[in-house]
Coordinates of C-alpha atoms in Angstrom, one line a residue:
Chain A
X1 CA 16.7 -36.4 -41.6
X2 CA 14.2 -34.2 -41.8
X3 CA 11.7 -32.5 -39.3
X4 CA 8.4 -34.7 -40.2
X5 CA 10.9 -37.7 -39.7
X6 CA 11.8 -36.4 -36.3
X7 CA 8.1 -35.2 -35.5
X8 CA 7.5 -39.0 -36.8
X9 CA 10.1 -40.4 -34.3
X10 CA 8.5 -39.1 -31.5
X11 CA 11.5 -36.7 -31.0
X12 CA 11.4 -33.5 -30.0
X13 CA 13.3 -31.0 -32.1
X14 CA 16.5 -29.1 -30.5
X15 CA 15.0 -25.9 -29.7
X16 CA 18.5 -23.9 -29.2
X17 CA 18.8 -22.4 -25.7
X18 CA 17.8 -19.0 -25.2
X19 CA 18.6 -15.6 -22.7
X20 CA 15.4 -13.9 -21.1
X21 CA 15.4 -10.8 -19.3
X22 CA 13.1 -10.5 -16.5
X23 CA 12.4 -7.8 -15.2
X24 CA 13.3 -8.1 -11.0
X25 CA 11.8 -5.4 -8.7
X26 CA 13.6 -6.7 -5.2
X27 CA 12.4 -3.7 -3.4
X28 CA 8.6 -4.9 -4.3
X29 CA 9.5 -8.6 -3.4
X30 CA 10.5 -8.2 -0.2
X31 CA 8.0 -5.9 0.9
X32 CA 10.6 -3.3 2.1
X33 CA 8.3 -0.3 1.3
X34 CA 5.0 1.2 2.7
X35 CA 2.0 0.8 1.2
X36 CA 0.1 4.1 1.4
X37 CA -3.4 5.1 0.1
X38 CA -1.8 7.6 -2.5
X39 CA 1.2 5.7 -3.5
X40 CA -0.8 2.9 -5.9
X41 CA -1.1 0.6 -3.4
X42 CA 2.9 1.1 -3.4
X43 CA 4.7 4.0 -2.0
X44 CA 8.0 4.9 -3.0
X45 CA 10.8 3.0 -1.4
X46 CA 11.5 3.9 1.9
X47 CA 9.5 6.9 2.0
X48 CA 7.0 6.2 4.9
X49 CA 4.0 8.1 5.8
X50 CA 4.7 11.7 7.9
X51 CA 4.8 9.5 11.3
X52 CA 7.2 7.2 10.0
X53 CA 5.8 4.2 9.9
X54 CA 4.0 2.3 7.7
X55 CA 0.0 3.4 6.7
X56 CA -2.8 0.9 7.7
X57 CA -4.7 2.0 4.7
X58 CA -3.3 -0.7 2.5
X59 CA -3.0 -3.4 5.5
Chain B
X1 CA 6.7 -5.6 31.8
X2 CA 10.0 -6.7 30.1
X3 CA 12.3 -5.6 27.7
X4 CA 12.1 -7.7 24.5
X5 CA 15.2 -9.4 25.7
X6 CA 13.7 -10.9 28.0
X7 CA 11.1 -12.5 25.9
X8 CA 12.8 -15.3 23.9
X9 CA 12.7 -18.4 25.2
X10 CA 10.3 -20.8 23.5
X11 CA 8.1 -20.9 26.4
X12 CA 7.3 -17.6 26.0
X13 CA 4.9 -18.3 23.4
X14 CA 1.7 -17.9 24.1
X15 CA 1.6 -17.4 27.7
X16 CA 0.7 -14.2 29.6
X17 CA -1.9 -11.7 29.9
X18 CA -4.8 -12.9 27.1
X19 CA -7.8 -11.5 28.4
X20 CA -9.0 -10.8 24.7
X21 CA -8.8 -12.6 21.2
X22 CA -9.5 -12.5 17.9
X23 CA -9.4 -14.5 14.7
X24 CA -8.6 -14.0 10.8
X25 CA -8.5 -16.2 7.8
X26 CA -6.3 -15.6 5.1
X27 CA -6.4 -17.9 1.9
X28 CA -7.3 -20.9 4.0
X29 CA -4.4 -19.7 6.7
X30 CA -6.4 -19.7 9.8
X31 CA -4.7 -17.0 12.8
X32 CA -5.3 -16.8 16.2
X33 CA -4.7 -13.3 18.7
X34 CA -4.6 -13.1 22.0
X35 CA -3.8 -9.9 24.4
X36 CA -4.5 -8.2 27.5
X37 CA -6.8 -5.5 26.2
X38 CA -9.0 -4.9 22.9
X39 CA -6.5 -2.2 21.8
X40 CA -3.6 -5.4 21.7
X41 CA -5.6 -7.2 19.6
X42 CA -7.1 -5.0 17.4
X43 CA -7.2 -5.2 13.4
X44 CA -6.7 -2.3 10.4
X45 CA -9.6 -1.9 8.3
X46 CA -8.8 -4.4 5.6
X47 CA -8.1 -7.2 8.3
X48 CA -11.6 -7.0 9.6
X49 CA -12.9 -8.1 6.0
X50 CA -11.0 -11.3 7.3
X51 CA -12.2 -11.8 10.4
X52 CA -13.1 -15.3 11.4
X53 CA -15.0 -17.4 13.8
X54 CA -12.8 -18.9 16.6
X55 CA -11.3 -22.4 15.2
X56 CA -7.9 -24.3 16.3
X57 CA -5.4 -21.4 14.4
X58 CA -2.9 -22.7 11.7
X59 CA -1.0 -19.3 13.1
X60 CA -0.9 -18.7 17.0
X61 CA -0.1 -14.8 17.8
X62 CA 0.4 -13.3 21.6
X63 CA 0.4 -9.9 21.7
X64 CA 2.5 -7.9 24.5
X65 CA 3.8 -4.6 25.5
X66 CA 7.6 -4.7 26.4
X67 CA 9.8 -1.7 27.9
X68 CA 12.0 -1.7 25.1
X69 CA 12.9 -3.7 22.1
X70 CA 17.1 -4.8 22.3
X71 CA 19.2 -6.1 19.3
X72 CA 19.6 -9.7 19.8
X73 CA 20.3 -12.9 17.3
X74 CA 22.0 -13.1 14.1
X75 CA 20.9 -10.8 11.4
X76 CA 19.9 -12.6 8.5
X77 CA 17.8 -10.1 6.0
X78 CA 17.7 -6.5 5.7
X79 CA 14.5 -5.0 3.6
X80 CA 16.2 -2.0 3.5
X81 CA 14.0 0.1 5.0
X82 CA 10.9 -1.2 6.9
X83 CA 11.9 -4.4 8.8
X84 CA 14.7 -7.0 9.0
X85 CA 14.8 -10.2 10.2
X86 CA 17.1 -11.9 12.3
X87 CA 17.7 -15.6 13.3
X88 CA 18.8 -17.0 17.1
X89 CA 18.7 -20.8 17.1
X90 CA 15.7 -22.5 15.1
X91 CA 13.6 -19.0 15.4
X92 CA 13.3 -15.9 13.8
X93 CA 12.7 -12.5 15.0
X94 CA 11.4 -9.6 12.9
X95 CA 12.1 -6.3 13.6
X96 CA 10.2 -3.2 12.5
X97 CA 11.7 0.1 12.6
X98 CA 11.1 3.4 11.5
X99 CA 12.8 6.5 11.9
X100 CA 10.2 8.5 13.7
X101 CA 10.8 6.1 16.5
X102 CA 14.6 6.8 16.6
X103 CA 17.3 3.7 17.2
X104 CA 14.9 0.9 18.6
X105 CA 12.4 -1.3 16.7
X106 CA 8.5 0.2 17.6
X107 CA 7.3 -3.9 17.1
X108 CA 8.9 -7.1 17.2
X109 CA 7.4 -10.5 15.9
X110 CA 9.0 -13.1 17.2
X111 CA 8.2 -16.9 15.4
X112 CA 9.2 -20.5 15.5
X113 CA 10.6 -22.2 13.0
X114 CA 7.3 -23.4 11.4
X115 CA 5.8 -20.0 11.8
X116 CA 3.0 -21.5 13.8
X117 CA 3.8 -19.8 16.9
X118 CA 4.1 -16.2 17.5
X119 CA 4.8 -13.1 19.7
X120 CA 4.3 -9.7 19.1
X121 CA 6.2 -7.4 21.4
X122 CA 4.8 -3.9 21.0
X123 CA 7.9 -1.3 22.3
X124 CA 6.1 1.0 24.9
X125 CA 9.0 3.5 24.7
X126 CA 8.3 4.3 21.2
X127 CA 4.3 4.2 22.3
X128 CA 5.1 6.8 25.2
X129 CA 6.7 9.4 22.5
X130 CA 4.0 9.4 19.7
X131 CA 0.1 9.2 19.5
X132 CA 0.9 6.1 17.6
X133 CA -1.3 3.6 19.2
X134 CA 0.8 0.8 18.5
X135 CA -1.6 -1.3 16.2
X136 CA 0.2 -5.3 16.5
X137 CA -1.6 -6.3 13.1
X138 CA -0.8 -4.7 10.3
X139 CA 1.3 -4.2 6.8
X140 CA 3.6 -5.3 6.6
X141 CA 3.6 -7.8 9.8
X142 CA 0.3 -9.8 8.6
X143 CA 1.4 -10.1 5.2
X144 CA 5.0 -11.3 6.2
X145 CA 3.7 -13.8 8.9
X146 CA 1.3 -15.9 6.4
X147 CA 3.7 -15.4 3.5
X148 CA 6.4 -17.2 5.2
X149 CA 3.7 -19.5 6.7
X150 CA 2.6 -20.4 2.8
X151 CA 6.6 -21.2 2.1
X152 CA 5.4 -24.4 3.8
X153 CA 2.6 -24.9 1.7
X154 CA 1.6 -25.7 -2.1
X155 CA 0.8 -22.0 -2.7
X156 CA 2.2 -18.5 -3.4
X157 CA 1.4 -14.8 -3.1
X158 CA 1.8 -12.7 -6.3
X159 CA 1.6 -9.2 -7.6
X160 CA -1.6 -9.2 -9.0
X161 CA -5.2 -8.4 -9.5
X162 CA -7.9 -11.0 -9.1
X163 CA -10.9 -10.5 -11.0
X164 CA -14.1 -12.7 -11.0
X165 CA -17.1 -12.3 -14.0
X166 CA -20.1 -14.0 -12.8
X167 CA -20.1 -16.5 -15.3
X168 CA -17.6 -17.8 -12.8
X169 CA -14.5 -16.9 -14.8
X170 CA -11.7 -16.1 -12.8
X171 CA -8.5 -14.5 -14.5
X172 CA -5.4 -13.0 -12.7
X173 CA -3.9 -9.9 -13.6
X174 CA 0.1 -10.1 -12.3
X175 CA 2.0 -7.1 -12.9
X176 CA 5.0 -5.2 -10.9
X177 CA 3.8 -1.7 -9.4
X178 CA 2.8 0.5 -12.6
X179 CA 2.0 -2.9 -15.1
X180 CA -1.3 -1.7 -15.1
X181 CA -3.3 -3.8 -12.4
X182 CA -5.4 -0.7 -10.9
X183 CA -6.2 0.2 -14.3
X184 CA -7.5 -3.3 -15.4
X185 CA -9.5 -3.3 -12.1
X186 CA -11.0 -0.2 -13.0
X187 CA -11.6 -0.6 -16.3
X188 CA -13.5 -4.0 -15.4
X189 CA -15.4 -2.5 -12.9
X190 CA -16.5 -0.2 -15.3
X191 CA -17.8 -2.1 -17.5
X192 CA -19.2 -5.2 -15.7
X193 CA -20.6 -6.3 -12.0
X194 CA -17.4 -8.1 -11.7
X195 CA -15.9 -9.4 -8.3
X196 CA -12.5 -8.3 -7.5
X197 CA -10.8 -10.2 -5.2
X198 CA -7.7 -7.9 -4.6
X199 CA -6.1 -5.1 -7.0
X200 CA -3.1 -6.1 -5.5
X201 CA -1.9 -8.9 -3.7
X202 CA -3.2 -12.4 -4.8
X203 CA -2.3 -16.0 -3.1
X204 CA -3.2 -18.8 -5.3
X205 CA -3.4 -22.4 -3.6
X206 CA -3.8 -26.0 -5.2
X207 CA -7.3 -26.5 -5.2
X208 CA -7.1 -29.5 -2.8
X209 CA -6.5 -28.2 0.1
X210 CA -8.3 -29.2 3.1
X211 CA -10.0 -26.3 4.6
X212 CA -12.2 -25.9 8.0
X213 CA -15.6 -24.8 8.8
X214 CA -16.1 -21.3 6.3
X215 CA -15.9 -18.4 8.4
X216 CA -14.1 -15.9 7.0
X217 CA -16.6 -14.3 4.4
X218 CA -19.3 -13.9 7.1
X219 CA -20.2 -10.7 8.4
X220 CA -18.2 -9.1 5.6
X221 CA -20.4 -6.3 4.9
X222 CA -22.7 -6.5 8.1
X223 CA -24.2 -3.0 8.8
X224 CA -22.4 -1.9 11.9
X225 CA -19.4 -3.9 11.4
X226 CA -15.3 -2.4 11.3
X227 CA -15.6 -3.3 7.3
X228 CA -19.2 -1.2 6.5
X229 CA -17.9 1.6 8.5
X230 CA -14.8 2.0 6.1
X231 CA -16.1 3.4 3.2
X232 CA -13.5 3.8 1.3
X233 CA -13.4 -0.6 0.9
X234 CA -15.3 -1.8 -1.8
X235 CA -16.5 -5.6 -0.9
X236 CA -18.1 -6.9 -4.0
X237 CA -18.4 -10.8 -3.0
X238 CA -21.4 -12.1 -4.8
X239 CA -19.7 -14.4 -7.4
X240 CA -16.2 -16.1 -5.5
X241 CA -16.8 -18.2 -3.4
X242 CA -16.5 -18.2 0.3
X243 CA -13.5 -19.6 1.6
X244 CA -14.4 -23.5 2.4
X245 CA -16.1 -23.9 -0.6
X246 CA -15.9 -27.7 -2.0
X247 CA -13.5 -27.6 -5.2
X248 CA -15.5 -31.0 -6.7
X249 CA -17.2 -29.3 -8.8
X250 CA -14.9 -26.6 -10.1
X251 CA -13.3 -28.4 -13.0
X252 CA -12.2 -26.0 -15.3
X253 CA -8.8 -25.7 -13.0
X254 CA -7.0 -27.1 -10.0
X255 CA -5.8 -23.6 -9.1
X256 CA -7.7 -21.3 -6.6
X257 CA -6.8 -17.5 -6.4
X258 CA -7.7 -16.1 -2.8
X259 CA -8.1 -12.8 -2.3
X260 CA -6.0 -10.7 0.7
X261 CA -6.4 -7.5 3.0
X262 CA -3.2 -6.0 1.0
X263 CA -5.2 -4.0 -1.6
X264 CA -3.3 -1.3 -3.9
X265 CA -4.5 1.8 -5.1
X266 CA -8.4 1.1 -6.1
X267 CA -8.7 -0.8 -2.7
X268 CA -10.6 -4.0 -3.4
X269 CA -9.9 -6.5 -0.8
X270 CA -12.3 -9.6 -0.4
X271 CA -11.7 -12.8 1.8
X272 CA -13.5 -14.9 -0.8
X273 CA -11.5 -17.2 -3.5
X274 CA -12.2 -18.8 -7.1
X275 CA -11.3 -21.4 -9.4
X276 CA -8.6 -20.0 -11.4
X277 CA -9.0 -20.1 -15.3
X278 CA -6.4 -18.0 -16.6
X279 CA -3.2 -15.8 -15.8
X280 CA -2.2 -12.5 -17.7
X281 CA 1.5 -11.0 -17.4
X282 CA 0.6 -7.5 -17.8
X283 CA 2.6 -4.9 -19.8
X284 CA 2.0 -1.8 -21.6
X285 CA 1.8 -2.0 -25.3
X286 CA 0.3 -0.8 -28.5
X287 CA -2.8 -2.6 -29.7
X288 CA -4.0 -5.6 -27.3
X289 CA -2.1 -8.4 -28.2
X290 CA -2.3 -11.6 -26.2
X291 CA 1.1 -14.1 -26.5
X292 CA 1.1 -17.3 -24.6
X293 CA 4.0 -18.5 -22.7
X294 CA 5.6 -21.5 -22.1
X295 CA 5.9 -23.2 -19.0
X296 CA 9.5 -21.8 -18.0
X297 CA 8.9 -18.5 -19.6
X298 CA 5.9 -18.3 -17.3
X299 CA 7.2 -19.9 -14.2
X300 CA 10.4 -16.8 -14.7
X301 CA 7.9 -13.7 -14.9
X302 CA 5.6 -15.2 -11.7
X303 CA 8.6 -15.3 -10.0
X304 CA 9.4 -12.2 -10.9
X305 CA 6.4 -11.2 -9.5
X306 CA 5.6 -13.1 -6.6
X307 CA 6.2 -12.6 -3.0
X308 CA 8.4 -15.1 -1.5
X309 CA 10.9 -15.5 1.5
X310 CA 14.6 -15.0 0.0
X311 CA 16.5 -15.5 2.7
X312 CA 16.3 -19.4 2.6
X313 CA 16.9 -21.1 -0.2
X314 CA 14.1 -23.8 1.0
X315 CA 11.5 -21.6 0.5
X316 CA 12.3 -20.2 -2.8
X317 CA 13.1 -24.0 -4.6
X318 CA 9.5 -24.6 -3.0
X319 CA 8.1 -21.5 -4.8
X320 CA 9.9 -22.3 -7.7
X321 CA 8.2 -26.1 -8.2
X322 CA 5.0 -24.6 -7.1
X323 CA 5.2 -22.0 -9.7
X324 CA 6.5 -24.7 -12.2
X325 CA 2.8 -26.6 -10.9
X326 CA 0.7 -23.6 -11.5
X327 CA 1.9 -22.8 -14.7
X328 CA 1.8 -26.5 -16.0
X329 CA -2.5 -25.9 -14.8
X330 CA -3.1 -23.2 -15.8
X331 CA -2.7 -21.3 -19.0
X332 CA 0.0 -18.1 -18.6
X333 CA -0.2 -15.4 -21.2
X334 CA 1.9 -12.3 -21.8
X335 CA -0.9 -9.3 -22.3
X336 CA 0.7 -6.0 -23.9
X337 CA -2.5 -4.0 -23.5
X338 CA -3.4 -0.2 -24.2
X339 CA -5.6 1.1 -21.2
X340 CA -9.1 1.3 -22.6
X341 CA -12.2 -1.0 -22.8
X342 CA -11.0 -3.0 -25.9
X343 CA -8.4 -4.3 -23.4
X344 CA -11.6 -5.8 -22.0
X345 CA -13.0 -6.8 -24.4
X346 CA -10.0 -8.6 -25.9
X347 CA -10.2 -10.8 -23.3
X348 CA -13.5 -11.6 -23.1
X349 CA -13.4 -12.5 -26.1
X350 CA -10.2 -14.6 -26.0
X351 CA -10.7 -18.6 -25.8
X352 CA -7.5 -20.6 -24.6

């Protein structure tokens, strides 16, 4: 059979299954960082602000 | 006053000293503060963009000053470095540490199961040692309180920028830290009176949710208010719409992209929200080429990129079929993009 006879059919045709990387950032997703008003919205992981908590600037 | 022991029965919620309140909307999520004094209740800059008139809260907050802060319940997540949650019967407890403070927790948020009832227990030992004034409301307290709160709902927050051309096209920008977002914001800005709902943190709703009185955009950029004395905000609100805007008439998508207080690097927060049209991964590339993606490829990098409760699996299968939702609504696209105005202009000129 051929794919316009499939198409034809109504079928759809077997699309094999494939692997995709995605990229995870778990440290992002969890919001386990500061957000600070130099760090891009983002600080560095664990690295808080002088006072050691986190900055108010980015709420 | 107690220590935080001492505060966790459900009773607890809600009752003492609540001489002052306030109010905040976030994406539709209405929240409600009460405290004994101004200082209790009182909000970061961002927040203020949000405040909101007095309505029945979705969110319930008491805010209260406890001698110390114990270990108590079952720990169930661990951030790794700014808070961890723990469970004791059907309620949670959030602790936020830091290691100026030494050993104990500086705040604790205490929560029923629905996260529609809260305490804030503010750790007066830690106060006593540090000019910290012990601010209840902030990052990353708000923004966990009406995520988890949204794990209930048809909606999700994602890592994105929200920008709104005032021909009332509204397309998100999701990217992790360093895809790019601050430098789509700015190149928009740059080029166009655009409206930038966040450059960083995005919730996007079903459009058919029912929403109260609109509040939350009034006042935004009153002269005298918190928000106009923080100049380092830029509010530009004139084409979103304020929260509690009818959807009838916004066809073009069933999707609605709220903006939040938790703004990255160029600082655009705005408690407005708009009919969203379209949704860009964003990725560093060579030339500006746009690639669609299917619905599971696109529901994959969202996830990837949204913000969403992981210590219960509830809450993540109900992200995942929102996300599968959203994507069926809305058109995703992968956008490999080199950082200059044709990156603009590529998608201005790009029809799904």
């Amino acid at each position: 059979m051929n794919q316009e006879s499939k198409q034809g059919d109504g079928k759809k045709l077997y699309e094999a299954p494939r692997l995709a990387t995605i990229s995870l950032r778990p440290e992002e997703a969890v919001l386990g960082h500061c957000k600070s008003p130099s760090g891009g919205g983002n600080s560095t992981f664990g690295s808080c602000q002088p006072v050691g908590i986190c900055n108010s600037v980015g709420s | 006053m107690r220590t935080g022991t001492e505060v966790d029965s459900p009773d607890e919620f809600l009752t003492g000293a609540s001489e002052c309140d306030s109010s905040f909307r976030i994406a539709g999520v209405s929240v409600g503060v009460r405290g004994g004094r101004d200082a209790d209740i009182a909000m970061v800059a961002p927040l203020t963009l949000f405040r909101s008139e007095r309505v029945l809260p979705d969110i319930e907050i008491q805010v209260k000053w406890v001698d110390d802060l114990r270990p108590v319940g079952r720990t169930v997540f661990d951030s790794g470095a700014t808070w961890r949650l723990y469970e004791r019967g059907d309620r949670f407890h959030f602790d936020f540490s830091a290691p100026f403070y030494g050993e104990q927790p500086y705040r604790r948020l205490l929560v029923n199961g629905g996260f529609t009832k809260a305490t804030i227990q503010l750790n007066a030992s830690c106060a006593e040692r540090s000019s910290y004034p012990g601010v209840a409301l902030s990052y990353p307290l708000d923004e966990l309180l009406v995520m988890h709160y949204l794990a209930y709902e048809s909606a999700i927050e994602l890592h994105a920028s929200g920008i709104v051309h005032r021909d009332g096209i509204a397309n998100l920008f999701v990217g992790h830290s360093g895809a790019g977002k601050s430098t789509t914001t700015r190149l928009w800005t740059e080029r166009e009176d655009v409206e930038v709902l966040s450059d960083d943190r995005i919730i996007v709703r079903r459009d058919d949710q029912p929403f109260r009185a609109p509040s939350a955009a009034l006042g935004i950029s009153a002269p005298g208010s918190d928000a106009a004395q923080t100049p380092q905000l830029r509010l530009r609100d004139r084409w979103a719409l304020p929260i509690g805007h009818s959807a009838q008439d916004d066809r073009k998508s069933s999707m609605r992209m709220y903006g939040t207080p938790w703004h990255g690097e160029a600082m655009y927060a705005s408690p407005n929200s708009a009919p969203l049209a379209r949704i860009f991964v964003l990725e560093h590339g060579h030339g500006n080429v746009i690639t669609p993606l299917s619905p599971s490829q696109a529901v994959a990098e969202l996830f990837a990129r949204s913000f969403v409760p992981f210590h219960r699996h509830e809450y993540v299968d109900s992200a995942l079929v929102f996300l599968e939702e959203l994507a069926n609504a809305v058109p995703v696209y992968r956008y490999a993009f080199e950082p200059d105005q044709r990156a603009v202009e590529k998608i201005r000129n790009f029809h799904d």
